[in-house]
XYZ file of C-alpha atoms in Angstrom:
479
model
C 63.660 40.445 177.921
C 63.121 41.150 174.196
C 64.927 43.121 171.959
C 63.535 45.337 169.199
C 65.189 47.183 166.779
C 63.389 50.085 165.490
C 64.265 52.589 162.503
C 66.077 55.115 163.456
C 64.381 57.753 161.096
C 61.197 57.478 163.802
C 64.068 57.435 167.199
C 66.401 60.333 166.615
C 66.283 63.945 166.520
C 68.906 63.792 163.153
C 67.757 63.447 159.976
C 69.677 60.347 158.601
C 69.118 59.713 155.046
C 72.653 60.697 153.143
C 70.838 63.455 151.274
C 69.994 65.732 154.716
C 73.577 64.591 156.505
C 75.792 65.458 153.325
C 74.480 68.432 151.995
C 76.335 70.542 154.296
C 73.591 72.646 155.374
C 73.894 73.754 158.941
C 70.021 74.020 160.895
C 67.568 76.658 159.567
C 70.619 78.067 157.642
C 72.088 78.883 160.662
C 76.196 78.420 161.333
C 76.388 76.343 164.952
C 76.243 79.304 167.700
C 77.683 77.270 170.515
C 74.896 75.443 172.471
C 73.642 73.613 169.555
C 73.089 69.689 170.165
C 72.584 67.099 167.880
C 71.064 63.506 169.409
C 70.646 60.362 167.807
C 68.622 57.243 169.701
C 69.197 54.259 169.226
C 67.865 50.897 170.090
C 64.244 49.875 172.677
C 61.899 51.650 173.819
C 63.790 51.893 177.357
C 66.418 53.235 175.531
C 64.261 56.163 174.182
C 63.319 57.044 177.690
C 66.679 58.042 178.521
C 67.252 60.475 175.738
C 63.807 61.983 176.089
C 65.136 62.713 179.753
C 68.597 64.137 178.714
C 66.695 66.187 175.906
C 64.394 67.633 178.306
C 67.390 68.734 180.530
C 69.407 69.855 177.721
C 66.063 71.927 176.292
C 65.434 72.986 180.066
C 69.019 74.553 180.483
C 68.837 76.578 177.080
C 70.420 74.645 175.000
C 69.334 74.145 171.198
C 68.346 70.301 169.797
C 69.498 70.600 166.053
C 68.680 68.532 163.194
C 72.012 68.138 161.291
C 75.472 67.033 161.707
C 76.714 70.467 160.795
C 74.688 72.308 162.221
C 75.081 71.121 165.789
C 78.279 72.440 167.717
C 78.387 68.841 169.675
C 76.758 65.172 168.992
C 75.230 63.094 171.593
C 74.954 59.285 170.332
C 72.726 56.761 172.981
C 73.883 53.727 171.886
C 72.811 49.988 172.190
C 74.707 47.020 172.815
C 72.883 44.102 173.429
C 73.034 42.023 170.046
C 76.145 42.017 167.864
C 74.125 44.011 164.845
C 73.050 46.325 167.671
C 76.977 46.950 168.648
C 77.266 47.471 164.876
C 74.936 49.850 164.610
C 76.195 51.711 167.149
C 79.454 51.500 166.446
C 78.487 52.886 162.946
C 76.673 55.743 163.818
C 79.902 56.911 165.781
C 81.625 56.423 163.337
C 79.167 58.830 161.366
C 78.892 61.476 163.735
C 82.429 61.634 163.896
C 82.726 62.155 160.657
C 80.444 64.266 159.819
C 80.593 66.388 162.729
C 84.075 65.576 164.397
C 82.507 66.332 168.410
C 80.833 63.319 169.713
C 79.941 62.010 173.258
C 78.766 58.737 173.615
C 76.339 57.699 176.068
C 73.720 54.108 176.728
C 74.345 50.706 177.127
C 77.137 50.294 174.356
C 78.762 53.150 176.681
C 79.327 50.426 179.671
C 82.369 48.980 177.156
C 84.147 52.184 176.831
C 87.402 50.171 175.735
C 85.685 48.589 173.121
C 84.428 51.956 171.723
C 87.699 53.514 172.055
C 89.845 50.795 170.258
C 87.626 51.645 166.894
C 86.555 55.558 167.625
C 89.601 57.046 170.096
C 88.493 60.546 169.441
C 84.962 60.356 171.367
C 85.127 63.046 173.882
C 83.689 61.548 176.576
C 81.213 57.961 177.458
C 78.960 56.980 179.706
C 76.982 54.022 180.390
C 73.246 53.304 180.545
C 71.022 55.733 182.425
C 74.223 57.914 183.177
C 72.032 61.131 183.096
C 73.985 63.751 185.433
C 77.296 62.715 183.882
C 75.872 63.102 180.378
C 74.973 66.568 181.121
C 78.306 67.273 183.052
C 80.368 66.784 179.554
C 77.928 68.670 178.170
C 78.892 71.258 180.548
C 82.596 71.092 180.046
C 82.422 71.189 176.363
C 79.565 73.286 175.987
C 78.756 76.106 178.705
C 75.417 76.467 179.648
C 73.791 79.368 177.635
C 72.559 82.331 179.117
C 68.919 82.119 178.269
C 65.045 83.685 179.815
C 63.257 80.288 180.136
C 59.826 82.177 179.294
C 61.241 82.322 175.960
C 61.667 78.521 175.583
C 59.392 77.038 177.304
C 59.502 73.663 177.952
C 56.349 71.097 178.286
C 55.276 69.624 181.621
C 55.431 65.885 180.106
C 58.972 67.445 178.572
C 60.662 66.516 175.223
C 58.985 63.387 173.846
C 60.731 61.647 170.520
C 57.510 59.531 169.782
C 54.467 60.871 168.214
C 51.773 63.513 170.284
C 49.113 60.735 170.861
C 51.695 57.843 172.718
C 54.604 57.582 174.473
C 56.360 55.449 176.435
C 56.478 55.034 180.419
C 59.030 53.550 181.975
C 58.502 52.368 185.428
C 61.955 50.866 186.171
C 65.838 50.340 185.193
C 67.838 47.254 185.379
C 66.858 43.692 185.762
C 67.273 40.969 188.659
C 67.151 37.755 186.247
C 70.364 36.468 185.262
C 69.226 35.058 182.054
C 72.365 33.056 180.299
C 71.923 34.902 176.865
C 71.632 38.506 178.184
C 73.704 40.888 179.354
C 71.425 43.731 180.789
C 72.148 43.167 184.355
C 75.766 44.047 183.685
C 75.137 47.161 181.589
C 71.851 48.598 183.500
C 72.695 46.567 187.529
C 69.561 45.598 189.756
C 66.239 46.192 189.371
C 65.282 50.263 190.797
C 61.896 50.141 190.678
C 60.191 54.346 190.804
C 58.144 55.531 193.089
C 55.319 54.455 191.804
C 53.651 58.336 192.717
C 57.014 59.809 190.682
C 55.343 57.270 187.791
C 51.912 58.000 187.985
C 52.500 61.888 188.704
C 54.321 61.523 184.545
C 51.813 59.584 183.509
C 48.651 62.352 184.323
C 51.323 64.821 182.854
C 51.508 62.747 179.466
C 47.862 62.278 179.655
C 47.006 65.946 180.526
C 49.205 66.608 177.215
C 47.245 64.653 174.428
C 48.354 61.167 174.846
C 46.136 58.975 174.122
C 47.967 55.914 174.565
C 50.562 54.934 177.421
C 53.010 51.762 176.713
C 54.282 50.857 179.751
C 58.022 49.282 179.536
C 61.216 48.489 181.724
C 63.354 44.858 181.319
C 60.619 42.896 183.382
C 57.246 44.933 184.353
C 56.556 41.887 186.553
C 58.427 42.674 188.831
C 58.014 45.822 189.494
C 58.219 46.742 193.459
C 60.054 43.164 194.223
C 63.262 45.540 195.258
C 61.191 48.082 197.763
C 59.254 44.796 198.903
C 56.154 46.279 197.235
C 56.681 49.590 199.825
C 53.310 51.615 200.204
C 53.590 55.249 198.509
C 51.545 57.710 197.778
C 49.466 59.686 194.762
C 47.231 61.778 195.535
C 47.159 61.645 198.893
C 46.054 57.992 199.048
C 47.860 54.827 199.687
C 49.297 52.825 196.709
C 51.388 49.953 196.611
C 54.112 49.657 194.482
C 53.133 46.805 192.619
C 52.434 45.988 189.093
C 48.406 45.571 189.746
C 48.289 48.579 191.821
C 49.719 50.454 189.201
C 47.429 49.047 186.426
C 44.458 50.074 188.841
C 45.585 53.916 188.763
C 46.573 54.084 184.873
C 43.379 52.821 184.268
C 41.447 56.043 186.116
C 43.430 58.702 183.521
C 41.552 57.473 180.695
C 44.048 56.580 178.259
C 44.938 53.161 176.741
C 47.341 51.116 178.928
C 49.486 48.877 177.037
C 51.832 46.364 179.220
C 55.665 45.544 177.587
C 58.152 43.124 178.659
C 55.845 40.983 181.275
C 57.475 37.692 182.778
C 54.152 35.233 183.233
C 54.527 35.561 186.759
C 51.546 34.046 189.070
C 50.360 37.057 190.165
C 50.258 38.474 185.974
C 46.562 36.810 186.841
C 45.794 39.494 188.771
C 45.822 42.339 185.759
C 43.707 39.333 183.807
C 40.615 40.572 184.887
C 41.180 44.254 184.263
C 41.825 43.631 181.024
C 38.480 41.686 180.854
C 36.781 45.046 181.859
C 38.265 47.490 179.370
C 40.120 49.139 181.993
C 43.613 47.713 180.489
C 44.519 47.189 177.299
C 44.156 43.228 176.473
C 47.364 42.490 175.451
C 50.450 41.312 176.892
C 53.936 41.413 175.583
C 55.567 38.196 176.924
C 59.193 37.130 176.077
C 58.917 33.626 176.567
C 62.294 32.753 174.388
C 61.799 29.456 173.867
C 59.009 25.786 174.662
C 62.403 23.470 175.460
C 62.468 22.566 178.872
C 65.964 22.064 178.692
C 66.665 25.249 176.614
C 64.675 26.904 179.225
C 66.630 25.322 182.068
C 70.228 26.315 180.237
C 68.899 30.179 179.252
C 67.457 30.419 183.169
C 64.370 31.864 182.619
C 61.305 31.603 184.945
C 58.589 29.618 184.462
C 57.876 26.151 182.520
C 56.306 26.001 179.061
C 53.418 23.564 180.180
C 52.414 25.581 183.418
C 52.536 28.518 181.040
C 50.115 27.195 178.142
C 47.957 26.576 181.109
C 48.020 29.763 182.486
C 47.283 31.307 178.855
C 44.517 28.999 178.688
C 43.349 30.700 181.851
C 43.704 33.871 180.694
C 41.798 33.584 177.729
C 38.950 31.800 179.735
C 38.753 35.326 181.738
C 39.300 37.522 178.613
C 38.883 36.179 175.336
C 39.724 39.083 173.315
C 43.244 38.902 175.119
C 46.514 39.157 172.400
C 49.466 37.938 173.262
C 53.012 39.037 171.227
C 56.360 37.674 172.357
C 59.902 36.626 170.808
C 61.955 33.482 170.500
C 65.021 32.646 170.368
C 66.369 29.725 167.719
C 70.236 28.212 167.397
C 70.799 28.660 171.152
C 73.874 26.941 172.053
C 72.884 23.261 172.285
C 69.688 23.450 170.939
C 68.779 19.697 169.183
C 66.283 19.669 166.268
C 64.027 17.848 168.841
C 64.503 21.155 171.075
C 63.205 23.494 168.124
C 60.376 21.050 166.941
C 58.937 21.486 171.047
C 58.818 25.018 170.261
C 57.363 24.528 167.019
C 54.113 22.513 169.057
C 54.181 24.746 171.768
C 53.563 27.444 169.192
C 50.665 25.754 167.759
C 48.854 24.844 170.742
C 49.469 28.583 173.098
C 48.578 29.930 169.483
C 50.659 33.377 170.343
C 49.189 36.315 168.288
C 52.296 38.498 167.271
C 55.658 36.280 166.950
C 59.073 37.422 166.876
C 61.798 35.774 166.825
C 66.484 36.321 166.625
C 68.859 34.095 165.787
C 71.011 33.461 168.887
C 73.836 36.348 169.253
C 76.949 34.906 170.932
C 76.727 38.777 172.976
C 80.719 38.948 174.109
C 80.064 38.394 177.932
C 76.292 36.196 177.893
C 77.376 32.676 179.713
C 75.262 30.879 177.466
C 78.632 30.800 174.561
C 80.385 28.537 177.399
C 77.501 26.110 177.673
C 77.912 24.081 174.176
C 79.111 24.470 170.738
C 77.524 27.114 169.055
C 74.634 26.288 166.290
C 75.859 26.020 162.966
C 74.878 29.570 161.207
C 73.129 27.513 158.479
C 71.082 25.466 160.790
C 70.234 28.421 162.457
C 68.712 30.119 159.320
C 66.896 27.313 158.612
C 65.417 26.634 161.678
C 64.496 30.443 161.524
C 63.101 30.285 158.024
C 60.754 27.346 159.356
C 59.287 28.826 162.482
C 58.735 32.256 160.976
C 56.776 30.025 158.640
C 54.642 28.669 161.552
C 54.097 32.103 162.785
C 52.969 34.164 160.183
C 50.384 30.879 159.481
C 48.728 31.345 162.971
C 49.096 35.080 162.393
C 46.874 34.979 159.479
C 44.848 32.434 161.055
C 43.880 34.710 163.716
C 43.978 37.593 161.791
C 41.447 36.517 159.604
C 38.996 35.398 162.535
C 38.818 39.342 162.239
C 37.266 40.046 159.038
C 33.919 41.194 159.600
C 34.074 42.870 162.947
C 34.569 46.508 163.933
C 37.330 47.542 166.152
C 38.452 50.880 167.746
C 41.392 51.860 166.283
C 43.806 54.994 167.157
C 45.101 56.830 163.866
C 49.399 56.637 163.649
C 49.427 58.811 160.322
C 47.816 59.723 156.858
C 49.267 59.716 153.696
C 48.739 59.994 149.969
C 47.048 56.284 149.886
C 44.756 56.634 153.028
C 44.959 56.317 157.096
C 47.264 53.728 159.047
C 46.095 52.772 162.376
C 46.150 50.062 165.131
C 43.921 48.461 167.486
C 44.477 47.307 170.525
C 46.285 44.218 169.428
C 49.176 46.211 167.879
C 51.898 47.769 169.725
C 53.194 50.518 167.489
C 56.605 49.787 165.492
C 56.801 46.255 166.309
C 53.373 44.962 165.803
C 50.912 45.144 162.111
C 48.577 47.794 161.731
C 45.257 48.395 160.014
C 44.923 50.276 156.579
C 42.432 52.289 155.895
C 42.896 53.249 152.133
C 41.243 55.750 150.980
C 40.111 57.375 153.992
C 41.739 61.450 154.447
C 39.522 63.081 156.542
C 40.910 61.566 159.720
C 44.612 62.728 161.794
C 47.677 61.292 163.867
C 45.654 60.677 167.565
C 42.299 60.569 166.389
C 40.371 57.594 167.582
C 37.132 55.788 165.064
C 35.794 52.767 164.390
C 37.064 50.193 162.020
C 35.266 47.875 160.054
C 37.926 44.862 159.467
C 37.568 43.584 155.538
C 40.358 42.016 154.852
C 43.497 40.406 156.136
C 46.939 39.362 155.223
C 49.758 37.564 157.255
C 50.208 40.331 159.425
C 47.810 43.331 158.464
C 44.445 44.027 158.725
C 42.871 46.530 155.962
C 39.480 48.089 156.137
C 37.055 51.137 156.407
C 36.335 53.779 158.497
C 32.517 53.407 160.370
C 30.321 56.071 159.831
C 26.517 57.643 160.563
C 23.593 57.607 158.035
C 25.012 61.157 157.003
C 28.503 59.875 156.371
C 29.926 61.632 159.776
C 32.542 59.725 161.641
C 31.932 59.225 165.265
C 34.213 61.024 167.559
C 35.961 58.858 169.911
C 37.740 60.055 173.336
């Protein structure tokens, strides 16, 4: 899988800069009247899922989603714990809840080492591991009794409470993960793959559609295999047959008329399949493909599926079929035992599969990944260099390919204005980990909207541009 961080200004329901958290202030000017809740979300996309779930509960049964510290009469932290900084950050934000507050439950994959969180923070009042939704909402329950409330005066949206902004969101068609990849410890904080039913899925999906999105990002640890645990059973939307399957799915998105965007896909044979929908504007082309490393032998010792030379031909393949395809994924440098002859075949293997967007971590000896028993770990200096060097390589093919841009126009979706113009994305940007487009100068555009771009100008990782209009200076309305 791959790991993003993302800032936790644009994944919580707290305000976090010091200013907000230390003024004292309680919400609205209100004292806490006993069913206020404060969250804060940390960590991937999949991670965001969950607390949009427990908010939409928690909004459901009456109770009040606050905006301070102070104001909130308990604090609900969903924590990550799959990288040492994430642990950190976690650990952290406890520690500021705590603080600030003094009433904290702790919930999310960090959750699954309660001994850990206890040792530094003893006085969390209760934790619970990843997905843990009824038993979140059961301490709720204990510390804070449901409120008497008339639920046509708070009303809560058929999509329910969403944390990302009006025009995308994320949908998450699984939990858990059957690979036992060597640096990763998801399997023993989220279990198995559970794949939805894939009519529970879809049936959210028209919801979040029928709401305003515009844009769906489809996520879980490995979208590839989605279905592999029911054996790909046959359910049922709409009254018609439909396979749980990752193509099947793809096939349905693409009727609700919003863009599709596919996370986290292992370049499994049958990823061909989706190719040629992409190819016919019915699916986003992009892919988000953790590929972690070009070493055989690095591949071998991290156990992931598939082989770097049956996967630059399958690229090749794919771009044969769709050549407007983009491709993101993340790396991995310093893994334990990685020679400099090891980093220099990822290195080439970035050059020739040419990779659009290009992450990449420092290996995190993760307390529990078996990949810290398999050899010595890589010195931390080698590792920065190494790091230094490839993010070097990427952000030269990244304004290589970037700049093959200049001169077309592109439909872009709007993410915000601000005082210096609009800042969009295409479809070759995934929003917070991707670049975007800037469109400086232009105002008369909002968050949602969809135009046409003409692309002027590039940089290592943006694009920057103008907004297409008619003779008469109107801009053309997109759906």
């Amino acid at each position: 899988m791959s790991v993003n961080t993302f800032d936790p200004s644009k994944t919580t329901t707290l305000k976090t800069a010091e200013k907000q958290l230390s003024s004292g202030d309680f919400a609205n000017g209100e004292k806490p009247s006993g069913n206020r809740i404060g969250f804060v979300s940390l960590g991937c996309p999949k991670n965001l899922v969950d607390s949009e779930r427990i908010l939409t509960q928690l909004r459901t049964e009456g109770y009040d989603v606050v905006n301070t510290y102070q104001g909130a009469d308990l604090v609900i932290v969903n924590t990550c714990g799959f990288i040492d900084s994430a642990v950190q950050e976690s650990l952290d934000t406890i520690g500021e809840a705590l603080a600030q507050n003094g009433k904290v439950l702790v919930t999310g994959c960090l959750g699954a080492k309660e001994d850990e969180i206890r040792e530094v923070h003893p006085s969390v009042l209760g934790i619970t591991g990843p997905h843990a939704y009824e038993m979140v909402l059961e301490q709720v329950h204990q510390l804070l009794p449901k409120p008497e409330h008339n639920p046509l005066e708070s009303l809560i949206p058929d999509h329910g409470v969403k944390l990302t902004p009006r025009h995308y969101a994320y949908l998450k068609i699984s939990e858990g993960c059957n690979n036992r990849c060597t640096f990763c410890i998801i399997p023993a904080l989220r279990g198995d793959l559970v794949s939805r039913p894939i009519g529970e899925v879809l049936d959210e999906a028209k919801r979040l559609v029928n709401a305003g999105v515009k844009e769906l990002l489809v996520i879980s640890q490995d979208t590839s295999a989605y279905g592999v645990d029911t054996k790909f059973r046959t359910g049922f939307w709409d009254g018609m047959p439909v396979k749980t399957r990752m193509t099947e799915l793809c096939q349905e998105l693409a009727k609700l008329g919003a863009w599709v965007r596919l996370h986290y896909v292992y370049p499994y044979p049958h990823v061909d399949e989706v190719i040629p929908l992409m190819a016919e504007g019915k699916v986003l082309p992009y892919l988000d493909i953790p590929f972690q490393h070009a070493s055989p032998r690095i591949l071998k010792a991290m156990k992931r599926p598939g082989k770097a030379e049956r996967t630059l031909e399958q690229i090749k393949k794919w771009r044969e079929i769709c050549p407007d395809l983009v491709i993101r994924s993340t790396f991995i440098v310093g893994f334990p035992g990685e020679t400099e002859e090891d980093f220099q075949l990822l290195l080439d293997w970035l050059e020739e599969a040419q990779i659009d967007r290009i992450g990449a971590f420092k290996y995190s000896p993760v307390e529990g990944a078996k990949a810290n028993e398999l050899a010595e770990l890589t010195p931390e200096d080698v590792m920065e260099d190494r790091y230094q060097r490839f993010m070097e390589v990427a952000a030269r093919i990244s304004s290589e390919r970037l700049q093959a841009r200049v001169g077309s126009e592109m439909r872009v979706i709007i993410d915000e204005v601000n005082d210096e113009g609009a800042i969009a994305r295409g479809y070759t940007d995934a929003p917070e980990v991707d670049g975007k487009i800037v469109l400086g100068g232009e105002f008369d555009v909002k968050p949602g909207q969809m135009v046409w771009a003409s692309i002027e100008f590039a940089n290592d990782y943006d694009l920057f541009g103008t907004i297409v209009r008619d003779d008469n200076g109107e801009i053309e309305e997109l759906g």
